[in-house]
Short mmCIF file of C-alpha atoms in Angstrom, two decimals:
data_model
loop_
_atom_site.label_atom_id
_atom_site.label_comp_id
_atom_site.label_asym_id
_atom_site.label_seq_id
_atom_site.Cartn_x
_atom_site.Cartn_y
_atom_site.Cartn_z
CA MET A 274 -18.01 -13.60 6.30
CA PHE A 275 -19.93 -10.66 7.64
CA SER A 276 -19.40 -9.38 11.15
CA PRO A 277 -20.24 -11.51 14.21
CA SER A 278 -23.00 -9.10 15.18
CA MET A 279 -24.66 -9.61 11.85
CA GLU A 280 -24.28 -13.36 11.93
CA SER A 281 -25.65 -13.63 15.45
CA ALA A 282 -28.90 -12.09 14.25
CA ARG A 283 -29.60 -15.45 12.68
CA ASP A 284 -30.50 -16.88 16.09
CA THR A 285 -32.21 -13.86 17.62
CA GLY A 286 -35.74 -14.73 18.56
CA GLY A 287 -35.39 -18.20 17.02
CA VAL A 288 -37.71 -21.06 17.98
CA ALA A 289 -36.20 -24.44 18.71
CA GLY A 290 -37.34 -27.36 16.61
CA THR A 291 -37.21 -28.62 13.08
CA VAL A 292 -40.23 -26.70 11.69
CA LEU A 293 -39.43 -25.15 8.32
CA ILE A 294 -41.65 -22.51 6.75
CA PRO A 295 -41.37 -21.92 2.97
CA MET A 296 -40.71 -18.24 2.33
CA ARG A 297 -40.97 -16.55 -1.05
CA PHE A 298 -38.40 -13.80 -1.62
CA VAL A 299 -39.04 -11.34 -4.47
CA TRP A 300 -36.84 -8.75 -6.18
CA PRO A 301 -39.09 -6.75 -8.56
CA TYR A 302 -36.58 -4.22 -9.88
CA GLY A 303 -34.84 -6.12 -12.68
CA GLY A 304 -31.21 -6.98 -13.27
CA ARG A 305 -29.03 -9.38 -15.24
CA SER A 306 -28.09 -11.64 -12.32
CA VAL A 307 -29.87 -11.58 -8.97
CA TYR A 308 -28.98 -13.57 -5.85
CA LEU A 309 -30.26 -13.78 -2.28
CA SER A 310 -28.15 -14.15 0.84
CA GLY A 311 -28.94 -13.81 4.51
CA SER A 312 -28.45 -14.87 8.10
CA PHE A 313 -30.23 -18.16 7.25
CA THR A 314 -27.33 -19.08 4.93
CA ARG A 315 -24.81 -17.71 7.45
CA TRP A 316 -24.03 -15.05 4.82
CA SER A 317 -21.78 -17.58 3.09
CA GLU A 318 -23.98 -18.67 0.17
CA LEU A 319 -25.64 -16.87 -2.73
CA LEU A 320 -29.02 -18.33 -3.72
CA PRO A 321 -29.80 -17.68 -7.40
CA MET A 322 -33.15 -16.00 -8.07
CA SER A 323 -35.11 -16.75 -11.26
CA PRO A 324 -37.21 -14.34 -13.36
CA VAL A 325 -40.95 -14.89 -13.08
CA GLU A 326 -42.49 -16.19 -16.29
CA GLY A 327 -44.01 -13.29 -18.19
CA CYS A 328 -42.35 -10.73 -15.86
CA PRO A 329 -38.65 -10.60 -16.78
CA THR A 330 -37.94 -7.79 -14.28
CA VAL A 331 -39.29 -9.74 -11.29
CA PHE A 332 -37.00 -12.32 -9.69
CA GLN A 333 -37.99 -14.81 -7.03
CA VAL A 334 -36.76 -17.74 -4.99
CA ILE A 335 -38.47 -19.94 -2.40
CA TYR A 336 -36.40 -20.92 0.62
CA SER A 337 -37.52 -22.70 3.78
CA LEU A 338 -36.74 -20.88 7.03
CA THR A 339 -36.94 -21.84 10.67
CA PRO A 340 -39.29 -19.71 12.80
CA GLY A 341 -37.58 -16.63 14.16
CA TYR A 342 -35.93 -13.41 13.10
CA HIS A 343 -33.90 -13.31 9.88
CA GLN A 344 -31.96 -10.73 7.92
CA TYR A 345 -31.27 -10.79 4.18
CA LYS A 346 -30.03 -8.77 1.22
CA PHE A 347 -30.04 -9.02 -2.56
CA PHE A 348 -26.88 -9.22 -4.67
CA VAL A 349 -27.82 -7.60 -8.01
CA ASP A 350 -25.33 -7.34 -10.88
CA GLY A 351 -22.40 -7.35 -8.47
CA GLU A 352 -23.88 -4.85 -6.02
CA TRP A 353 -25.46 -5.39 -2.59
CA ARG A 354 -28.98 -3.94 -2.41
CA HIS A 355 -32.00 -3.91 -0.14
CA ASP A 356 -35.69 -3.43 -0.97
CA ASP A 357 -37.12 -0.41 0.83
CA ARG A 358 -40.68 -1.61 0.16
CA GLN A 359 -40.09 -4.54 2.47
CA PRO A 360 -39.22 -4.23 6.20
CA TYR A 361 -35.62 -3.18 6.71
CA VAL A 362 -33.39 -1.83 9.43
CA PRO A 363 -30.30 0.37 9.29
CA GLY A 364 -27.41 -0.79 11.37
CA GLU A 365 -23.68 -0.65 11.88
CA TYR A 366 -23.07 -2.82 8.83
CA GLY A 367 -25.52 -1.32 6.41
CA ILE A 368 -29.19 -1.73 5.65
CA VAL A 369 -30.73 -5.21 5.61
CA ASN A 370 -34.23 -6.44 4.98
CA THR A 371 -35.84 -8.39 7.80
CA VAL A 372 -38.48 -11.07 8.24
CA LEU A 373 -39.98 -12.46 11.47
CA LEU A 374 -41.67 -15.87 11.23
CA ALA A 375 -43.76 -17.47 13.98
CA THR A 376 -45.29 -20.93 14.30
CA ASP A 377 -48.77 -19.42 14.63
CA PRO A 378 -50.30 -19.49 11.12
CA ASN A 379 -52.34 -16.38 11.96
CA PHE A 380 -49.23 -14.39 12.86
CA MET A 381 -48.52 -11.33 10.75
CA PRO A 382 -45.02 -9.79 10.72
CA VAL A 383 -44.83 -6.47 12.53
CA VAL A 384 -42.70 -3.53 11.40
CA THR A 385 -40.73 -2.23 14.41
CA PRO A 386 -40.39 1.51 15.16
CA ASP A 387 -36.68 1.31 14.21
CA ILE A 388 -37.61 0.63 10.62
CA THR A 389 -37.29 3.68 8.43
CA SER A 390 -38.66 4.44 5.03
CA GLY A 391 -36.72 5.23 1.90
CA SER A 392 -37.35 6.57 -1.55
CA ASN A 393 -35.35 4.19 -3.72
CA MET A 394 -33.18 1.09 -3.77
CA ASP A 395 -29.77 2.49 -2.85
CA VAL A 396 -26.65 0.47 -3.44
CA ASP A 397 -25.38 -0.67 -0.02
CA ASN A 398 -21.63 -0.44 -0.56
CA GLU A 399 -20.30 1.55 2.32
CA ALA A 400 -20.85 -0.81 5.23
CA PHE A 401 -19.73 -4.22 4.02
CA ARG A 402 -16.41 -5.85 4.60
CA ARG A 403 -14.86 -8.14 2.00
CA VAL A 404 -16.77 -11.42 1.84
CA GLN A 405 -16.34 -14.68 0.01
CA VAL A 406 -19.60 -16.44 -0.74
CA ARG A 407 -20.38 -19.84 -2.17
CA LEU A 408 -22.71 -20.21 -5.13
CA THR A 409 -25.15 -23.07 -5.14
CA ASP A 410 -23.03 -24.88 -7.74
CA GLY A 411 -20.24 -25.07 -5.16
CA SER A 412 -17.94 -22.46 -6.68
CA LEU A 413 -16.55 -19.58 -4.65
CA THR A 414 -16.80 -15.99 -5.74
CA GLU A 415 -15.15 -12.97 -4.18
CA ILE A 416 -17.31 -9.94 -3.49
CA LEU A 417 -15.30 -6.79 -2.85
CA PRO A 418 -16.87 -4.14 -0.65
CA ARG A 419 -17.05 -0.63 -1.89
CA ILE A 420 -17.62 2.71 -0.26
CA SER A 421 -19.03 5.88 -1.70
CA ASP A 422 -16.86 8.54 -3.31
CA ALA A 423 -18.02 10.87 -0.53
CA ASP A 424 -16.56 8.58 2.15
CA VAL A 425 -13.29 8.37 0.23
CA GLN A 426 -13.11 12.16 0.10
CA ILE A 427 -13.96 12.44 3.80
CA SER A 428 -11.09 10.09 4.67
CA ARG A 429 -8.67 12.02 2.48
CA GLN A 430 -9.76 15.39 3.85
CA ARG A 431 -9.39 14.28 7.47
CA ILE A 432 -5.90 12.92 6.87
CA ALA A 433 -4.87 16.06 4.96
CA ALA A 434 -6.27 18.23 7.76
CA PHE A 435 -4.34 16.25 10.39
CA LEU A 436 -1.09 16.56 8.43
CA SER A 437 -1.61 20.29 7.92
CA MET A 438 -1.98 20.87 11.68
CA HIS A 439 1.19 18.99 12.72
CA THR A 440 4.80 19.95 12.08
CA ALA A 441 8.15 18.24 11.52
CA TYR A 442 9.00 18.71 15.19
CA GLU A 443 6.73 15.75 15.94
CA LEU A 444 9.00 13.52 13.84
CA LEU A 445 12.13 14.26 15.87
CA PRO A 446 13.20 11.35 18.09
CA GLU A 447 14.23 11.92 21.70
CA SER A 448 17.71 10.74 20.78
CA GLY A 449 19.46 9.52 17.66
CA LYS A 450 22.12 10.33 15.12
CA VAL A 451 22.12 11.67 11.59
CA VAL A 452 25.06 10.96 9.29
CA ALA A 453 26.20 13.69 6.90
CA LEU A 454 29.05 13.51 4.36
CA ASP A 455 31.49 16.16 3.17
CA VAL A 456 31.35 16.78 -0.59
CA ASP A 457 35.16 16.51 -0.78
CA LEU A 458 35.06 12.92 0.50
CA PRO A 459 36.06 10.27 -2.08
CA VAL A 460 33.03 8.44 -3.49
CA LYS A 461 34.56 5.07 -2.60
CA GLN A 462 34.93 6.05 1.05
CA ALA A 463 31.43 7.52 1.12
CA PHE A 464 29.81 4.24 0.08
CA HIS A 465 31.85 2.32 2.63
CA ILE A 466 30.35 4.66 5.25
CA LEU A 467 26.80 4.08 3.96
CA HIS A 468 27.38 0.32 4.11
CA GLU A 469 28.94 0.35 7.57
CA GLN A 470 26.24 2.59 9.02
CA GLY A 471 23.45 0.55 7.43
CA ILE A 472 21.90 3.59 5.71
CA HIS A 473 20.96 4.12 2.07
CA MET A 474 21.46 7.89 1.82
CA ALA A 475 23.16 10.84 3.55
CA PRO A 476 22.97 14.64 3.23
CA LEU A 477 26.01 16.41 1.77
CA TRP A 478 27.85 19.28 3.50
CA ASP A 479 29.88 21.84 1.57
CA PHE A 480 32.46 23.35 3.96
CA CYS A 481 33.32 26.23 1.60
CA LYS A 482 29.70 27.30 1.24
CA GLY A 483 28.84 26.52 4.86
CA GLN A 484 25.62 24.77 3.95
CA PHE A 485 24.02 21.48 2.99
CA VAL A 486 23.92 21.14 -0.78
CA GLY A 487 22.40 17.75 -1.62
CA VAL A 488 22.29 14.05 -0.81
CA LEU A 489 24.24 10.96 -1.80
CA SER A 490 22.07 7.88 -2.19
CA ALA A 491 22.21 4.25 -3.20
CA LEU A 492 20.99 5.33 -6.63
CA ASP A 493 24.22 7.28 -7.10
CA PHE A 494 26.21 4.10 -6.43
CA ILE A 495 24.07 2.22 -8.97
CA LEU A 496 24.73 4.88 -11.61
CA ILE A 497 28.46 4.83 -10.82
CA LEU A 498 28.64 1.03 -11.19
CA ARG A 499 26.76 1.21 -14.49
CA GLU A 500 29.17 3.91 -15.64
CA LEU A 501 32.14 1.75 -14.66
CA GLY A 502 30.65 -1.10 -16.66
CA ASN A 503 30.26 1.15 -19.69
CA HIS A 504 33.33 0.61 -21.89
CA GLY A 505 33.05 4.15 -23.22
CA SER A 506 33.14 5.67 -19.74
CA ASN A 507 35.73 8.23 -18.70
CA LEU A 508 35.48 6.98 -15.09
CA THR A 509 37.94 4.23 -14.17
CA GLU A 510 38.28 2.13 -11.02
CA GLU A 511 41.56 3.90 -10.22
CA GLU A 512 39.89 7.30 -10.48
CA LEU A 513 37.11 6.10 -8.21
CA GLU A 514 39.66 5.86 -5.41
CA THR A 515 40.16 9.64 -5.48
CA HIS A 516 36.97 10.76 -7.25
CA THR A 517 35.16 13.09 -4.83
CA ILE A 518 31.43 13.31 -4.27
CA SER A 519 31.34 16.85 -5.71
CA ALA A 520 33.17 15.66 -8.84
CA TRP A 521 30.66 12.83 -9.26
CA LYS A 522 27.72 15.22 -8.85
CA GLU A 523 29.16 17.49 -11.53
CA GLY A 524 29.70 14.49 -13.81
CA LYS A 525 26.16 13.30 -13.11
CA SER A 526 24.77 16.71 -14.10
CA TYR A 527 26.76 16.50 -17.33
CA LEU A 528 25.36 13.03 -18.05
CA ASN A 529 21.84 14.31 -17.43
CA ARG A 530 22.38 17.15 -19.89
CA GLN A 531 23.70 14.72 -22.48
CA THR A 532 20.91 12.19 -21.97
CA ASN A 533 17.83 14.23 -21.05
CA GLY A 534 18.78 17.72 -22.12
CA THR A 535 18.43 18.89 -18.52
CA ALA A 536 20.18 22.22 -18.24
CA PHE A 537 20.15 22.71 -14.50
CA PRO A 538 21.24 20.45 -11.63
CA ARG A 539 18.53 19.09 -9.39
CA ARG A 540 17.86 21.43 -6.47
CA PHE A 541 18.43 20.37 -2.88
CA VAL A 542 15.11 19.44 -1.29
CA ASN A 543 14.85 20.16 2.43
CA ALA A 544 12.40 21.42 5.05
CA GLY A 545 12.36 23.26 8.36
CA PRO A 546 11.12 22.04 11.74
CA TYR A 547 8.05 24.30 11.55
CA ASP A 548 6.92 23.01 8.14
CA ASN A 549 3.73 21.00 8.33
CA LEU A 550 3.70 17.28 7.61
CA LYS A 551 1.49 17.62 4.55
CA ASP A 552 3.98 19.94 2.82
CA ILE A 553 6.84 17.60 3.68
CA ALA A 554 4.99 14.55 2.32
CA LEU A 555 4.19 16.45 -0.89
CA LYS A 556 7.87 17.44 -1.25
CA ILE A 557 8.86 13.78 -1.03
CA LEU A 558 6.23 12.76 -3.61
CA GLN A 559 6.74 15.61 -6.07
CA ASN A 560 10.55 15.41 -6.04
CA GLU A 561 10.58 11.57 -6.03
CA VAL A 562 12.97 11.35 -3.07
CA SER A 563 12.88 8.95 -0.14
CA THR A 564 13.74 11.43 2.61
CA VAL A 565 13.81 15.16 3.24
CA PRO A 566 16.48 16.59 5.61
CA ILE A 567 15.02 18.77 8.37
CA ILE A 568 17.39 21.71 8.74
CA HIS A 569 17.19 24.55 11.24
CA SER A 570 19.14 27.81 11.45
CA SER A 571 18.70 30.36 14.22
CA SER A 572 20.06 33.16 12.01
CA GLU A 573 17.99 35.03 9.45
CA ASP A 574 20.48 34.49 6.63
CA GLY A 575 20.42 30.71 7.14
CA SER A 576 24.03 30.46 8.25
CA PHE A 577 25.20 27.80 10.69
CA PRO A 578 22.45 25.35 9.75
CA GLN A 579 21.78 22.36 11.99
CA LEU A 580 20.73 18.99 10.57
CA LEU A 581 18.00 17.76 12.94
CA HIS A 582 16.44 14.76 11.26
CA LEU A 583 15.76 12.94 7.99
CA ALA A 584 12.00 13.03 7.47
CA SER A 585 10.49 10.06 5.64
CA LEU A 586 7.02 8.89 4.66
CA SER A 587 7.40 6.10 7.20
CA GLY A 588 7.71 8.56 10.07
CA ILE A 589 4.76 10.61 8.82
CA LEU A 590 2.64 7.49 8.42
CA LYS A 591 3.49 6.49 11.99
CA CYS A 592 2.02 9.82 13.17
CA ILE A 593 -1.17 9.16 11.19
CA CYS A 594 -1.55 5.63 12.60
CA ARG A 595 -0.89 6.81 16.15
CA TYR A 596 -3.48 9.60 15.89
CA PHE A 597 -6.26 7.56 14.26
CA ARG A 598 -5.57 4.24 16.01
CA HIS A 599 -8.47 4.56 18.45
CA CYS A 600 -10.88 6.34 16.10
CA THR A 601 -10.59 4.43 12.84
CA ASN A 602 -14.36 4.77 12.37
CA THR A 603 -13.75 8.41 11.44
CA LEU A 604 -11.88 7.15 8.36
CA PRO A 605 -14.31 4.76 6.61
CA ILE A 606 -11.74 3.74 4.02
CA LEU A 607 -9.33 2.17 6.52
CA GLN A 608 -11.38 -1.03 6.88
CA LEU A 609 -11.43 -1.77 3.15
CA PRO A 610 -9.10 -4.46 1.78
CA ILE A 611 -6.30 -3.05 -0.34
CA SER A 612 -7.63 -4.93 -3.36
CA ALA A 613 -10.79 -2.79 -3.24
CA ILE A 614 -9.01 0.57 -3.57
CA PRO A 615 -6.72 2.01 -6.27
CA VAL A 616 -3.42 1.68 -4.45
CA GLY A 617 -0.20 -0.18 -5.31
CA THR A 618 1.06 -1.86 -8.47
CA TRP A 619 -0.64 -5.13 -9.40
CA VAL A 620 0.17 -7.97 -11.75
CA PRO A 621 -2.13 -7.41 -14.77
CA LYS A 622 -4.88 -9.96 -15.22
CA ILE A 623 -5.28 -11.85 -18.48
CA GLY A 624 -6.62 -9.48 -21.12
CA GLU A 625 -5.67 -6.31 -19.22
CA SER A 626 -3.39 -4.12 -21.29
CA ASN A 627 -3.90 -0.77 -19.55
CA ARG A 628 -2.06 -1.63 -16.34
CA ARG A 629 1.59 -0.85 -15.72
CA PRO A 630 3.38 -4.23 -15.56
CA LEU A 631 4.96 -5.25 -12.26
CA ALA A 632 8.73 -5.65 -12.58
CA MET A 633 9.92 -9.08 -11.37
CA LEU A 634 13.11 -11.09 -11.92
CA ARG A 635 14.34 -14.65 -11.51
CA PRO A 636 17.29 -15.36 -9.17
CA SER A 637 19.38 -16.28 -12.22
CA ALA A 638 18.97 -12.83 -13.80
CA SER A 639 22.15 -10.78 -14.03
CA LEU A 640 22.83 -8.01 -11.55
CA ALA A 641 23.21 -5.66 -14.53
CA SER A 642 19.62 -6.37 -15.60
CA ALA A 643 18.41 -5.70 -12.05
CA LEU A 644 20.24 -2.37 -11.86
CA ASN A 645 18.98 -1.35 -15.31
CA LEU A 646 15.42 -2.20 -14.26
CA LEU A 647 15.71 -0.18 -11.04
CA VAL A 648 16.83 2.87 -13.02
CA GLN A 649 14.71 2.58 -16.15
CA ALA A 650 11.46 1.50 -14.47
CA GLN A 651 12.06 4.09 -11.71
CA VAL A 652 11.28 1.62 -8.95
CA SER A 653 13.04 1.14 -5.62
CA SER A 654 12.70 -2.64 -5.41
CA ILE A 655 12.14 -5.75 -7.54
CA PRO A 656 10.50 -8.98 -6.29
CA ILE A 657 12.66 -12.03 -6.99
CA VAL A 658 10.44 -14.99 -7.91
CA ASP A 659 10.70 -18.63 -9.00
CA ASP A 660 9.26 -20.13 -12.20
CA SER A 661 5.78 -20.11 -10.61
CA ASP A 662 6.11 -16.41 -9.70
CA SER A 663 6.26 -17.33 -6.00
CA LEU A 664 8.20 -14.84 -3.89
CA LEU A 665 11.76 -15.82 -2.93
CA ASP A 666 13.34 -12.50 -2.00
CA ILE A 667 13.42 -8.87 -3.01
CA TYR A 668 16.24 -6.75 -4.47
CA CYS A 669 16.23 -3.10 -3.40
CA ARG A 670 18.29 -0.08 -4.38
CA SER A 671 19.87 -0.05 -0.92
CA ASP A 672 21.22 -3.59 -1.47
CA ILE A 673 23.82 -2.13 -3.81
CA THR A 674 25.82 -0.80 -0.84
CA ALA A 675 26.66 -4.42 0.08
CA LEU A 676 29.12 -4.34 -2.84
CA ALA A 677 31.20 -1.87 -0.85
CA LYS A 678 32.19 -4.71 1.48
CA ASP A 679 35.77 -5.78 0.78
CA ARG A 680 35.63 -3.57 -2.36
CA ALA A 681 33.59 -6.27 -4.09
CA TYR A 682 32.59 -3.81 -6.80
CA THR A 683 36.21 -3.73 -8.07
CA HIS A 684 36.37 -7.42 -9.03
CA ILE A 685 32.86 -8.33 -10.19
CA ASN A 686 31.26 -8.29 -13.61
CA LEU A 687 27.69 -6.97 -13.44
CA ASP A 688 26.69 -9.07 -16.45
CA GLU A 689 28.07 -12.26 -14.92
CA MET A 690 27.02 -11.89 -11.28
CA THR A 691 23.45 -13.08 -10.68
CA VAL A 692 20.88 -11.42 -8.44
CA HIS A 693 21.03 -14.49 -6.19
CA GLN A 694 24.79 -14.10 -5.76
CA ALA A 695 24.41 -10.39 -5.04
CA LEU A 696 21.81 -11.12 -2.36
CA GLN A 697 24.05 -13.79 -0.83
CA LEU A 698 26.81 -11.21 -0.65
CA GLY A 699 24.52 -8.88 1.27
CA GLN A 700 23.19 -11.58 3.59
CA ASP A 701 26.41 -11.71 5.54
CA SER A 702 26.75 -7.97 5.76
CA TYR A 703 26.18 -6.16 9.02
CA GLN A 704 22.98 -4.11 8.84
CA PRO A 705 22.22 -2.63 12.27
CA TYR A 706 19.19 -0.66 11.14
CA GLU A 707 17.55 -3.25 8.93
CA LEU A 708 17.04 -6.78 10.15
CA ARG A 709 17.20 -9.48 7.51
CA SER A 710 13.70 -10.60 8.46
CA GLN A 711 12.40 -7.16 7.46
CA ARG A 712 13.67 -7.44 3.90
CA CYS A 713 10.83 -9.45 2.44
CA GLN A 714 7.67 -8.20 4.12
CA MET A 715 4.43 -9.58 2.71
CA CYS A 716 0.69 -9.00 2.95
CA LEU A 717 -2.49 -10.43 1.42
CA ARG A 718 -4.91 -8.72 -0.95
CA SER A 719 -7.58 -9.21 1.75
CA ASP A 720 -5.61 -7.24 4.36
CA SER A 721 -7.26 -3.97 5.32
CA LEU A 722 -5.71 -0.63 4.43
CA HIS A 723 -5.36 0.04 8.15
CA LYS A 724 -3.35 -3.16 8.67
CA VAL A 725 -1.09 -2.35 5.71
CA MET A 726 -0.50 1.18 7.04
CA GLU A 727 0.43 -0.12 10.48
CA ARG A 728 2.97 -2.47 8.89
CA LEU A 729 4.49 0.21 6.66
CA ALA A 730 4.84 2.58 9.61
CA ASN A 731 7.48 0.28 11.13
CA PRO A 732 11.10 1.45 10.71
CA GLY A 733 12.95 -0.14 7.81
CA ILE A 734 9.81 -1.27 5.96
CA ARG A 735 9.19 0.72 2.79
CA ARG A 736 7.00 -1.66 0.82
CA LEU A 737 4.93 -4.85 1.18
CA VAL A 738 4.79 -7.55 -1.48
CA ILE A 739 1.19 -8.70 -1.99
CA VAL A 740 1.15 -12.48 -2.28
CA GLU A 741 -1.42 -15.22 -2.70
CA ALA A 742 -2.04 -17.12 0.55
CA GLY A 743 -0.29 -20.49 0.58
CA SER A 744 1.56 -20.35 -2.74
CA LYS A 745 3.18 -16.92 -2.06
CA ARG A 746 2.62 -16.13 -5.73
CA VAL A 747 3.24 -12.42 -6.24
CA GLU A 748 0.06 -10.46 -6.97
CA GLY A 749 1.35 -6.93 -6.49
CA ILE A 750 3.36 -4.55 -4.38
CA VAL A 751 2.29 -1.59 -2.23
CA SER A 752 4.73 1.04 -1.01
CA LEU A 753 4.75 4.06 1.27
CA THR A 754 4.66 6.25 -1.83
CA ASP A 755 1.52 4.47 -3.06
CA ILE A 756 -0.29 5.11 0.24
CA PHE A 757 0.51 8.83 0.28
CA LYS A 758 -0.27 9.31 -3.42
CA PHE A 759 -3.68 7.80 -2.72
CA PHE A 760 -4.34 10.04 0.28
CA LEU A 761 -2.89 13.29 -1.04
CA GLY A 762 -3.52 12.84 -4.76
#
């Protein structure tokens, strides 16, 4: 449906009664398929137009209208258009042609002063919301709105400008705590701490160096469990009891050199409180990390650093939403449905071979297959679906810390434990910072980008699973990373 203001125009100036006046609508500019829609069909039906005999580029349709003021547009080859040689008015929702019919047969329509002239038949993409219209054969077709490339660039530039003018200080909460781990802490104890604190990563402090040197994340625990399950591994469960974080990091660097030929360990990514939000967001995207520690030192040599905060895309997005909440009209792209913009990962349609497939698993899949998929596909979560691809749950990297409870990782077989069993194990765990109801957040393909951003800005929500209304069949997934890659490129 179009906006209420547009629909209400159907009755403006209308004359009561049952008089119907046949009106001939003409589109003389060619096309493969041409339809008519307007306030007289409540903008919910497309009327097919037929080519005039002997004039294949001229399309027409006759439709009876009640006396009064009407608005209409043409839908030509999948694009909304207006005819600038017929009366038209610009408005909040684009340009529409108009017709004013009176009961007096001598009445001639009058062009109002608001009507402007144009030079060609522009495509009217920028002002229309998503609409579902009904063809005369009864079938429904979805028409996705589009906006110009210029409006997309304007939206991106305004967001980039906002992020460049604001610093990490704006992310700091009035009160809170940040957990850091000593590199000499045993790995087993470290993951117990992550589980008990309900966090999925923590910065690492090296007492000898007097500085922060890296992070320990849920991905490290996944790699350790896979290494334990590898029969050729040098790491045993007994060694895990005393294996320190620093020893694991050294072993991980060795594995990277053996597997990828990487000669140098990954550098520690961090930022200062005066760094702007755009630079911090780009650090997160370019280094493929979930958070960036904000570290401040009052000394020039960087000694005695203070860990102030863990900056995330969620916090940055919250700043964007708060700033633009009451002026969304300055960002034209925010009102578009997410299905109309290149954001997120979508289930490929039949015949599409150029799209990256969306990773999904059944509840009966082994935990080993889930962990392998998280690592190999480089994703942070996997939708768990039934045989009809309807969403049941979601398995995330951070769920692996649930295996720290009661040292479950010491007596399970990753190939024998199912994803469903692993999720059940985590259901009973105490997660103070992530409510169970937040695990499986969903949205619809028709939801606006603004609505999706508002949802993702909430703490603990890092992605939304796009589902079909009613059936909950998975259609895609959109994450914080997707949103920022779209805005910052």
